[in-house]
Amino acid sequence: MRSREIVLKLVRVCTTAKLLTQLHSLTIRTGLNHDTHFAAKLTELYFELLPVQTARKVFDEIPHPSAATCNRILQRFCGKKRYGEVLSLFSSMLSFQKPDHFTLLFALKACSALKTLNFGKTIHGFGIKHGNIHSNMFLGSALIEFYSKCGDMDDALRVFEEYTKPDLVLWTTLVTGYEQSFKPDEALAVFTGMMMTRGISPDPVTLVTVVSACTQVLNLKAGKSVHGLVIRMGSEIPLPLLNSLLNLYAKTGSIEYAGNLFRMMEEIDVISWSCIISCCAHNGATDRAISLFDEMIHKGVEPNSVCVISALQACEACCNLEKGRQIHELAFQKGLELDILVSTALIDMYMSCCSPKEASMVFDRMLNKDVVSWFALLCGCVQNGMFYKSMQIFCDMTASDIQPDATVMVKILVACSELGITHLTSCLHGHVIRGGFFSNSFVRASLIECYAKCGSLGEAVNVFEGLADDKDIVVWSSMFAGYGIHGQAKESIKLFRRMVRDSSVGPNKVTFLSILAACSHAGLVEEGIEFFNMMLNEYQMMPESKHYAIIVDLLGRTGELDKAICFINQMHSQVGAHVWGALLGACKIHQNAEIGEVAARNLLQLDPVHAGYYILLSNMYAVDGKWDDAAGLRSSIKEKQLKKITGQSVVRL
């Protein structure tokens, strides 16, 4: 008896693995290892101090473990996420012990984690056969959660309906199941039923799930109703619920609501900051997003990767390279640069801010590169005109077993079309077929355009005609543009009439842009005006600035500058730089300084730092002998330190 008391005291003070093994030896010598109570205590110590496998061996030595002892071990396994061990122990336990409700709860939790639907259904059947499962709300909740995690919401609903008086936990579990199964409408319907038909008041956990469902469907009205309900309930609103509402307003672009809620919050954590910064960054308030990020850092809040990514996206949107570099330095100091999502956001930011060298440095430092990071680098190089570099990245990417998607194929075809290398286009054509991208309309259109820009109009036509009746408006438009590039405007017009006559495809604004461009290149003034009027009157499409610019260019090419200026004066929309630029170029060709001055004055209001406009007008003044005016413009260029973008030519040897 005394030895039993001594060992009990030793159990309470045992804190190291070495002491535990000595204690285990003592129990064996004293015969206490056959005592179920001692054996259970010993097993729990093994779980705390030694590997799980060792603890399981000790448990297996217990002569007749009770249901409580088994449940404690199952609980330990669940806590360590050893769900396979839970199900193994549950199966063996059936041979010597009848499981109780707690046993079934732990087993169902393991089935939920492992998504083992059949095993869970077996447990469900066992519970119905051997216990009054329908009187236990916790088991009902566990069953609903299990079926939800396995994607079987029909069975989850059937379990719920078997309870005549479901409590709040059961309702919440069903709402959460629908929300996590990406069925937000059903989640909201269940919540409405809970409130309206049963009169059960929700708790913060329920409300967080409901707001999340509203966010999934971007239902601002329903979300605001939930917010109103929360306020009417009168109690203090917990932070997770406030953050959930903040996220709703951020995702729905309700920047004013998000700002008001954020300012009213007494307690703010890093998730709150992440939501409001993301809201501003993605809804046009980029300066505000950067300002909030700086405020967060100033207040000593430790940023997470989400905050940093949102701030970098704000820098990317407003091309604030200097601030982007500062955030990069902060991310490096905090160890966040190691996060692959942060590194990818840095690549995007540097590429958008025209700093591809820094983007490449970030990419080279990445320990793990995923598909998205490769794509960001490649697309950024195309965006910055580094077409040879993008081709090299594409080769390196495929050599690393990273397979491109349709978006990347479009980008690399754009790069190839800018290089004008036909045999590279043929190679990419083969890759398109092998990769199964030929069914993608944008890839097909890019391939047609690529062949056309590389001078292989015949190959472009072969690809186009090979599609038989499987042509949408994107493909048709690319072929119109291809004929236009080669100055074959009449073929482009003929193809347009064929599309309208023989297919069910109708033109869009891009189609008319391609046709008008073809007419402009070929000097077909009447046809161009005809198509412009067709777009406006027959198809009821409002022209954009680019359409107007092409008509102005078309009139300008044929020297009809007075008609061009009249056409501009009749425009209903704001005249953009494209339009005035087309007129200024035409004035340069036909040496009309008077109208050219009008065009240049409007252009310089729209874009006062474009050196090319100053130079064009200066050259016209010089030809007209207006040397003082020409010299004045040249002086303005020097004073404002403007630089003309250098033209480039590529010759392939």
mmCIF file of C-alpha atoms in Angstrom, residues 328-634:
data_model
loop_
_atom_site.group_PDB
_atom_site.id
_atom_site.type_symbol
_atom_site.label_atom_id
_atom_site.label_comp_id
_atom_site.label_asym_id
_atom_site.label_seq_id
_atom_site.Cartn_x
_atom_site.Cartn_y
_atom_site.Cartn_z
ATOM 1 C CA HIS A 328 10.918 45.403 -49.769
ATOM 2 C CA GLU A 329 13.604 46.361 -47.243
ATOM 3 C CA LEU A 330 11.098 45.978 -44.391
ATOM 4 C CA ALA A 331 9.985 42.582 -45.722
ATOM 5 C CA PHE A 332 13.624 41.484 -45.875
ATOM 6 C CA GLN A 333 14.266 42.600 -42.278
ATOM 7 C CA LYS A 334 11.165 40.778 -41.004
ATOM 8 C CA GLY A 335 11.991 37.591 -42.933
ATOM 9 C CA LEU A 336 8.817 37.942 -45.025
ATOM 10 C CA GLU A 337 10.716 37.939 -48.317
ATOM 11 C CA LEU A 338 11.047 34.167 -47.845
ATOM 12 C CA ASP A 339 7.264 33.895 -48.306
ATOM 13 C CA ILE A 340 6.759 32.889 -51.939
ATOM 14 C CA LEU A 341 3.645 35.087 -52.233
ATOM 15 C CA VAL A 342 5.553 38.154 -50.993
ATOM 16 C CA SER A 343 8.420 37.465 -53.410
ATOM 17 C CA THR A 344 5.953 37.140 -56.296
ATOM 18 C CA ALA A 345 4.279 40.423 -55.293
ATOM 19 C CA LEU A 346 7.737 42.055 -55.283
ATOM 20 C CA ILE A 347 8.395 40.763 -58.815
ATOM 21 C CA ASP A 348 5.035 42.163 -59.993
ATOM 22 C CA MET A 349 5.720 45.515 -58.330
ATOM 23 C CA TYR A 350 9.215 45.922 -59.796
ATOM 24 C CA MET A 351 8.057 44.887 -63.267
ATOM 25 C CA SER A 352 5.118 47.337 -63.202
ATOM 26 C CA CYS A 353 7.480 50.091 -62.013
ATOM 27 C CA CYS A 354 9.780 49.413 -65.014
ATOM 28 C CA SER A 355 12.576 47.953 -62.903
ATOM 29 C CA PRO A 356 12.975 44.430 -64.353
ATOM 30 C CA LYS A 357 16.547 44.084 -63.077
ATOM 31 C CA GLU A 358 15.409 44.273 -59.443
ATOM 32 C CA ALA A 359 12.547 41.880 -60.210
ATOM 33 C CA SER A 360 15.051 39.360 -61.611
ATOM 34 C CA MET A 361 17.206 39.719 -58.497
ATOM 35 C CA VAL A 362 14.220 38.891 -56.286
ATOM 36 C CA PHE A 363 13.427 35.866 -58.462
ATOM 37 C CA ASP A 364 17.020 34.605 -58.356
ATOM 38 C CA ARG A 365 17.046 34.794 -54.540
ATOM 39 C CA MET A 366 13.867 32.738 -54.177
ATOM 40 C CA LEU A 367 14.574 29.350 -52.606
ATOM 41 C CA ASN A 368 11.343 27.856 -53.938
ATOM 42 C CA LYS A 369 9.838 28.989 -57.211
ATOM 43 C CA ASP A 370 6.277 28.026 -58.079
ATOM 44 C CA VAL A 371 4.255 28.392 -61.263
ATOM 45 C CA VAL A 372 2.980 31.859 -60.305
ATOM 46 C CA SER A 373 6.462 33.296 -59.668
ATOM 47 C CA TRP A 374 7.745 32.009 -63.031
ATOM 48 C CA PHE A 375 4.699 33.490 -64.755
ATOM 49 C CA ALA A 376 5.168 36.850 -63.008
ATOM 50 C CA LEU A 377 8.768 37.085 -64.217
ATOM 51 C CA LEU A 378 7.952 36.059 -67.782
ATOM 52 C CA CYS A 379 4.906 38.332 -68.140
ATOM 53 C CA GLY A 380 6.859 41.215 -66.599
ATOM 54 C CA CYS A 381 9.638 40.841 -69.160
ATOM 55 C CA VAL A 382 7.083 40.930 -71.994
ATOM 56 C CA GLN A 383 5.466 43.982 -70.393
ATOM 57 C CA ASN A 384 8.862 45.743 -70.296
ATOM 58 C CA GLY A 385 9.729 44.920 -73.908
ATOM 59 C CA MET A 386 12.397 42.332 -72.978
ATOM 60 C CA PHE A 387 11.260 39.862 -75.594
ATOM 61 C CA TYR A 388 14.459 37.833 -75.979
ATOM 62 C CA LYS A 389 14.717 37.565 -72.198
ATOM 63 C CA SER A 390 11.109 36.367 -71.968
ATOM 64 C CA MET A 391 11.828 33.633 -74.540
ATOM 65 C CA GLN A 392 14.817 32.506 -72.469
ATOM 66 C CA ILE A 393 12.686 32.424 -69.302
ATOM 67 C CA PHE A 394 10.053 30.388 -71.136
ATOM 68 C CA CYS A 395 12.708 27.811 -72.123
ATOM 69 C CA ASP A 396 14.116 27.695 -68.561
ATOM 70 C CA MET A 397 10.626 27.337 -67.141
ATOM 71 C CA THR A 398 9.682 24.386 -69.339
ATOM 72 C CA ALA A 399 13.109 22.801 -68.667
ATOM 73 C CA SER A 400 12.238 22.996 -64.939
ATOM 74 C CA ASP A 401 9.015 21.017 -65.596
ATOM 75 C CA ILE A 402 6.878 24.120 -65.018
ATOM 76 C CA GLN A 403 4.114 23.915 -67.597
ATOM 77 C CA PRO A 404 2.627 27.191 -68.883
ATOM 78 C CA ASP A 405 -1.058 27.992 -68.824
ATOM 79 C CA ALA A 406 -3.077 29.729 -71.554
ATOM 80 C CA THR A 407 -2.251 33.220 -70.212
ATOM 81 C CA VAL A 408 1.493 32.563 -70.431
ATOM 82 C CA MET A 409 1.120 31.132 -73.950
ATOM 83 C CA VAL A 410 -0.600 34.351 -75.030
ATOM 84 C CA LYS A 411 2.209 36.424 -73.463
ATOM 85 C CA ILE A 412 5.005 34.419 -75.072
ATOM 86 C CA LEU A 413 3.291 34.601 -78.464
ATOM 87 C CA VAL A 414 3.127 38.390 -78.040
ATOM 88 C CA ALA A 415 6.878 38.399 -77.336
ATOM 89 C CA CYS A 416 7.532 36.245 -80.391
ATOM 90 C CA SER A 417 5.399 38.518 -82.594
ATOM 91 C CA GLU A 418 7.463 41.516 -81.476
ATOM 92 C CA LEU A 419 10.684 39.676 -82.351
ATOM 93 C CA GLY A 420 9.301 38.751 -85.766
ATOM 94 C CA ILE A 421 11.012 35.353 -85.916
ATOM 95 C CA THR A 422 8.932 32.914 -87.964
ATOM 96 C CA HIS A 423 10.624 29.665 -86.956
ATOM 97 C CA LEU A 424 10.097 30.521 -83.254
ATOM 98 C CA THR A 425 6.408 31.004 -83.997
ATOM 99 C CA SER A 426 6.351 27.542 -85.617
ATOM 100 C CA CYS A 427 7.980 26.054 -82.505
ATOM 101 C CA LEU A 428 5.421 27.752 -80.245
ATOM 102 C CA HIS A 429 2.655 26.541 -82.566
ATOM 103 C CA GLY A 430 3.809 22.980 -81.845
ATOM 104 C CA HIS A 431 3.870 23.714 -78.111
ATOM 105 C CA VAL A 432 0.310 25.064 -78.323
ATOM 106 C CA ILE A 433 -0.879 21.822 -79.934
ATOM 107 C CA ARG A 434 1.065 19.507 -77.585
ATOM 108 C CA GLY A 435 -0.022 21.468 -74.508
ATOM 109 C CA GLY A 436 -3.691 21.257 -75.460
ATOM 110 C CA PHE A 437 -4.073 25.047 -75.715
ATOM 111 C CA PHE A 438 -5.528 25.105 -79.208
ATOM 112 C CA SER A 439 -9.070 25.073 -77.820
ATOM 113 C CA ASN A 440 -8.405 28.406 -76.092
ATOM 114 C CA SER A 441 -9.716 31.258 -78.207
ATOM 115 C CA PHE A 442 -7.161 33.817 -77.013
ATOM 116 C CA VAL A 443 -4.241 31.477 -77.694
ATOM 117 C CA ARG A 444 -5.512 30.793 -81.228
ATOM 118 C CA ALA A 445 -5.995 34.506 -81.889
ATOM 119 C CA SER A 446 -2.497 35.268 -80.572
ATOM 120 C CA LEU A 447 -1.020 32.558 -82.810
ATOM 121 C CA ILE A 448 -2.726 34.034 -85.897
ATOM 122 C CA GLU A 449 -1.517 37.519 -84.991
ATOM 123 C CA CYS A 450 1.990 36.201 -84.306
ATOM 124 C CA TYR A 451 2.285 34.579 -87.756
ATOM 125 C CA ALA A 452 0.957 37.759 -89.368
ATOM 126 C CA LYS A 453 3.415 40.024 -87.534
ATOM 127 C CA CYS A 454 6.289 37.683 -88.425
ATOM 128 C CA GLY A 455 5.434 38.126 -92.112
ATOM 129 C CA SER A 456 3.811 34.708 -92.587
ATOM 130 C CA LEU A 457 0.337 35.812 -93.583
ATOM 131 C CA GLY A 458 -0.184 32.484 -95.385
ATOM 132 C CA GLU A 459 0.418 30.529 -92.161
ATOM 133 C CA ALA A 460 -1.932 32.877 -90.290
ATOM 134 C CA VAL A 461 -4.627 32.170 -92.871
ATOM 135 C CA ASN A 462 -3.953 28.398 -92.617
ATOM 136 C CA VAL A 463 -4.450 28.493 -88.844
ATOM 137 C CA PHE A 464 -7.603 30.589 -89.236
ATOM 138 C CA GLU A 465 -9.175 28.432 -91.957
ATOM 139 C CA GLY A 466 -8.172 25.243 -90.111
ATOM 140 C CA LEU A 467 -10.574 26.181 -87.342
ATOM 141 C CA ALA A 468 -13.539 25.514 -89.682
ATOM 142 C CA ASP A 469 -16.695 26.719 -87.908
ATOM 143 C CA ASP A 470 -15.023 26.935 -84.494
ATOM 144 C CA LYS A 471 -14.290 30.678 -84.661
ATOM 145 C CA ASP A 472 -15.408 33.276 -82.149
ATOM 146 C CA ILE A 473 -15.125 37.057 -82.423
ATOM 147 C CA VAL A 474 -11.617 37.073 -80.915
ATOM 148 C CA VAL A 475 -10.291 34.809 -83.696
ATOM 149 C CA TRP A 476 -12.116 36.735 -86.450
ATOM 150 C CA SER A 477 -10.731 40.046 -85.137
ATOM 151 C CA SER A 478 -7.172 38.706 -85.101
ATOM 152 C CA MET A 479 -7.473 37.732 -88.771
ATOM 153 C CA PHE A 480 -8.850 41.170 -89.670
ATOM 154 C CA ALA A 481 -5.837 42.707 -87.924
ATOM 155 C CA GLY A 482 -3.488 40.286 -89.728
ATOM 156 C CA TYR A 483 -4.717 41.409 -93.145
ATOM 157 C CA GLY A 484 -4.478 45.028 -91.996
ATOM 158 C CA ILE A 485 -0.829 44.627 -90.930
ATOM 159 C CA HIS A 486 0.000 43.449 -94.465
ATOM 160 C CA GLY A 487 -1.917 46.308 -96.083
ATOM 161 C CA GLN A 488 -4.583 43.975 -97.449
ATOM 162 C CA ALA A 489 -7.525 46.061 -96.311
ATOM 163 C CA LYS A 490 -9.815 44.784 -99.063
ATOM 164 C CA GLU A 491 -9.232 41.184 -97.901
ATOM 165 C CA SER A 492 -10.023 42.300 -94.365
ATOM 166 C CA ILE A 493 -13.273 43.930 -95.532
ATOM 167 C CA LYS A 494 -14.165 40.843 -97.578
ATOM 168 C CA LEU A 495 -13.580 38.652 -94.513
ATOM 169 C CA PHE A 496 -15.763 40.954 -92.387
ATOM 170 C CA ARG A 497 -18.662 40.610 -94.829
ATOM 171 C CA ARG A 498 -18.156 36.826 -94.826
ATOM 172 C CA MET A 499 -18.336 36.748 -91.012
ATOM 173 C CA VAL A 500 -21.581 38.737 -90.979
ATOM 174 C CA ARG A 501 -23.084 36.660 -93.800
ATOM 175 C CA ASP A 502 -21.970 33.088 -92.981
ATOM 176 C CA SER A 503 -21.575 32.946 -89.211
ATOM 177 C CA SER A 504 -23.588 33.686 -86.096
ATOM 178 C CA VAL A 505 -20.758 35.839 -84.738
ATOM 179 C CA GLY A 506 -21.429 39.563 -84.457
ATOM 180 C CA PRO A 507 -18.733 42.267 -84.457
ATOM 181 C CA ASN A 508 -17.622 44.089 -81.322
ATOM 182 C CA LYS A 509 -15.592 47.244 -80.735
ATOM 183 C CA VAL A 510 -12.284 45.402 -81.194
ATOM 184 C CA THR A 511 -13.492 44.070 -84.561
ATOM 185 C CA PHE A 512 -14.252 47.566 -85.804
ATOM 186 C CA LEU A 513 -10.910 48.790 -84.455
ATOM 187 C CA SER A 514 -9.118 46.152 -86.572
ATOM 188 C CA ILE A 515 -11.158 46.960 -89.700
ATOM 189 C CA LEU A 516 -10.691 50.717 -89.295
ATOM 190 C CA ALA A 517 -6.938 50.248 -88.792
ATOM 191 C CA ALA A 518 -6.770 48.190 -92.000
ATOM 192 C CA CYS A 519 -8.644 50.911 -93.912
ATOM 193 C CA SER A 520 -6.308 53.561 -92.484
ATOM 194 C CA HIS A 521 -3.146 51.680 -93.539
ATOM 195 C CA ALA A 522 -4.524 51.291 -97.078
ATOM 196 C CA GLY A 523 -5.896 54.846 -97.306
ATOM 197 C CA LEU A 524 -9.484 53.657 -97.859
ATOM 198 C CA VAL A 525 -11.224 56.780 -96.600
ATOM 199 C CA GLU A 526 -14.765 56.072 -97.797
ATOM 200 C CA GLU A 527 -14.697 52.471 -96.538
ATOM 201 C CA GLY A 528 -13.332 53.614 -93.178
ATOM 202 C CA ILE A 529 -16.089 56.206 -92.744
ATOM 203 C CA GLU A 530 -18.651 53.596 -93.825
ATOM 204 C CA PHE A 531 -17.510 51.136 -91.148
ATOM 205 C CA PHE A 532 -17.412 53.887 -88.518
ATOM 206 C CA ASN A 533 -21.030 54.825 -89.323
ATOM 207 C CA MET A 534 -21.993 51.118 -89.365
ATOM 208 C CA MET A 535 -20.582 50.723 -85.869
ATOM 209 C CA LEU A 536 -22.420 53.795 -84.651
ATOM 210 C CA ASN A 537 -25.797 53.382 -86.362
ATOM 211 C CA GLU A 538 -26.297 49.734 -87.341
ATOM 212 C CA TYR A 539 -24.671 48.086 -84.282
ATOM 213 C CA GLN A 540 -25.418 50.902 -81.790
ATOM 214 C CA MET A 541 -21.867 50.906 -80.384
ATOM 215 C CA MET A 542 -20.403 54.042 -78.861
ATOM 216 C CA PRO A 543 -16.922 54.599 -80.369
ATOM 217 C CA GLU A 544 -13.966 54.948 -78.034
ATOM 218 C CA SER A 545 -10.993 57.276 -78.298
ATOM 219 C CA LYS A 546 -9.006 54.761 -80.389
ATOM 220 C CA HIS A 547 -11.784 54.528 -83.009
ATOM 221 C CA TYR A 548 -11.889 58.300 -83.358
ATOM 222 C CA ALA A 549 -8.083 58.406 -83.552
ATOM 223 C CA ILE A 550 -8.055 55.989 -86.499
ATOM 224 C CA ILE A 551 -10.642 58.048 -88.436
ATOM 225 C CA VAL A 552 -8.597 61.187 -87.777
ATOM 226 C CA ASP A 553 -5.477 59.306 -88.908
ATOM 227 C CA LEU A 554 -7.333 58.077 -92.006
ATOM 228 C CA LEU A 555 -8.429 61.604 -92.978
ATOM 229 C CA GLY A 556 -5.004 62.951 -92.106
ATOM 230 C CA ARG A 557 -3.162 60.448 -94.316
ATOM 231 C CA THR A 558 -5.124 61.666 -97.332
ATOM 232 C CA GLY A 559 -4.502 65.318 -96.443
ATOM 233 C CA GLU A 560 -8.089 66.113 -95.430
ATOM 234 C CA LEU A 561 -7.029 67.949 -92.286
ATOM 235 C CA ASP A 562 -9.995 70.332 -92.246
ATOM 236 C CA LYS A 563 -12.382 67.358 -92.259
ATOM 237 C CA ALA A 564 -10.309 65.786 -89.495
ATOM 238 C CA ILE A 565 -10.578 68.846 -87.240
ATOM 239 C CA CYS A 566 -14.329 69.086 -87.958
ATOM 240 C CA PHE A 567 -14.681 65.410 -87.090
ATOM 241 C CA ILE A 568 -12.916 66.012 -83.765
ATOM 242 C CA ASN A 569 -15.165 68.981 -82.986
ATOM 243 C CA GLN A 570 -18.230 66.759 -83.492
ATOM 244 C CA MET A 571 -17.058 64.128 -80.982
ATOM 245 C CA HIS A 572 -19.479 63.527 -78.098
ATOM 246 C CA SER A 573 -16.863 62.085 -75.738
ATOM 247 C CA GLN A 574 -13.716 63.695 -74.362
ATOM 248 C CA VAL A 575 -10.975 63.912 -76.984
ATOM 249 C CA GLY A 576 -8.051 61.745 -75.883
ATOM 250 C CA ALA A 577 -4.336 61.975 -76.627
ATOM 251 C CA HIS A 578 -4.658 59.272 -79.327
ATOM 252 C CA VAL A 579 -6.897 61.549 -81.395
ATOM 253 C CA TRP A 580 -4.826 64.724 -81.116
ATOM 254 C CA GLY A 581 -1.649 62.686 -81.667
ATOM 255 C CA ALA A 582 -3.027 61.287 -84.938
ATOM 256 C CA LEU A 583 -3.902 64.812 -86.089
ATOM 257 C CA LEU A 584 -0.476 66.193 -85.120
ATOM 258 C CA GLY A 585 1.266 63.407 -87.047
ATOM 259 C CA ALA A 586 -0.826 64.158 -90.118
ATOM 260 C CA CYS A 587 -0.060 67.896 -89.814
ATOM 261 C CA LYS A 588 3.665 67.066 -89.782
ATOM 262 C CA ILE A 589 3.320 65.029 -92.999
ATOM 263 C CA HIS A 590 1.355 67.751 -94.794
ATOM 264 C CA GLN A 591 3.213 70.686 -93.173
ATOM 265 C CA ASN A 592 0.113 72.362 -91.729
ATOM 266 C CA ALA A 593 1.520 74.311 -88.780
ATOM 267 C CA GLU A 594 -1.764 76.117 -88.048
ATOM 268 C CA ILE A 595 -3.828 73.000 -87.309
ATOM 269 C CA GLY A 596 -0.718 71.309 -85.910
ATOM 270 C CA GLU A 597 -0.457 74.047 -83.321
ATOM 271 C CA VAL A 598 -4.053 73.427 -82.213
ATOM 272 C CA ALA A 599 -3.361 69.678 -81.921
ATOM 273 C CA ALA A 600 -0.087 70.215 -80.051
ATOM 274 C CA ARG A 601 -1.644 72.682 -77.591
ATOM 275 C CA ASN A 602 -4.335 70.129 -76.664
ATOM 276 C CA LEU A 603 -1.799 67.315 -76.454
ATOM 277 C CA LEU A 604 0.468 69.253 -74.113
ATOM 278 C CA GLN A 605 -2.497 69.857 -71.797
ATOM 279 C CA LEU A 606 -3.184 66.114 -71.704
ATOM 280 C CA ASP A 607 0.467 65.019 -71.505
ATOM 281 C CA PRO A 608 2.820 67.926 -70.688
ATOM 282 C CA VAL A 609 5.945 65.754 -70.318
ATOM 283 C CA HIS A 610 5.884 64.049 -73.742
ATOM 284 C CA ALA A 611 8.971 65.388 -75.567
ATOM 285 C CA GLY A 612 7.871 63.991 -78.933
ATOM 286 C CA TYR A 613 4.960 66.448 -79.202
ATOM 287 C CA TYR A 614 7.263 69.432 -78.622
ATOM 288 C CA ILE A 615 9.710 68.157 -81.247
ATOM 289 C CA LEU A 616 7.008 67.537 -83.892
ATOM 290 C CA LEU A 617 5.621 71.069 -83.527
ATOM 291 C CA SER A 618 9.140 72.551 -83.423
ATOM 292 C CA ASN A 619 9.984 70.813 -86.714
ATOM 293 C CA MET A 620 6.824 72.203 -88.336
ATOM 294 C CA TYR A 621 7.723 75.711 -87.184
ATOM 295 C CA ALA A 622 11.209 75.283 -88.626
ATOM 296 C CA VAL A 623 9.851 74.210 -92.036
ATOM 297 C CA ASP A 624 7.543 77.278 -92.039
ATOM 298 C CA GLY A 625 10.513 79.494 -91.180
ATOM 299 C CA LYS A 626 9.202 80.323 -87.688
ATOM 300 C CA TRP A 627 12.637 79.974 -86.149
ATOM 301 C CA ASP A 628 11.847 81.859 -82.938
ATOM 302 C CA ASP A 629 8.865 79.623 -82.197
ATOM 303 C CA ALA A 630 10.941 76.513 -82.963
ATOM 304 C CA ALA A 631 13.774 77.689 -80.709
ATOM 305 C CA GLY A 632 11.278 78.470 -77.919
ATOM 306 C CA LEU A 633 9.956 74.907 -77.966
ATOM 307 C CA ARG A 634 13.472 73.434 -77.984
#
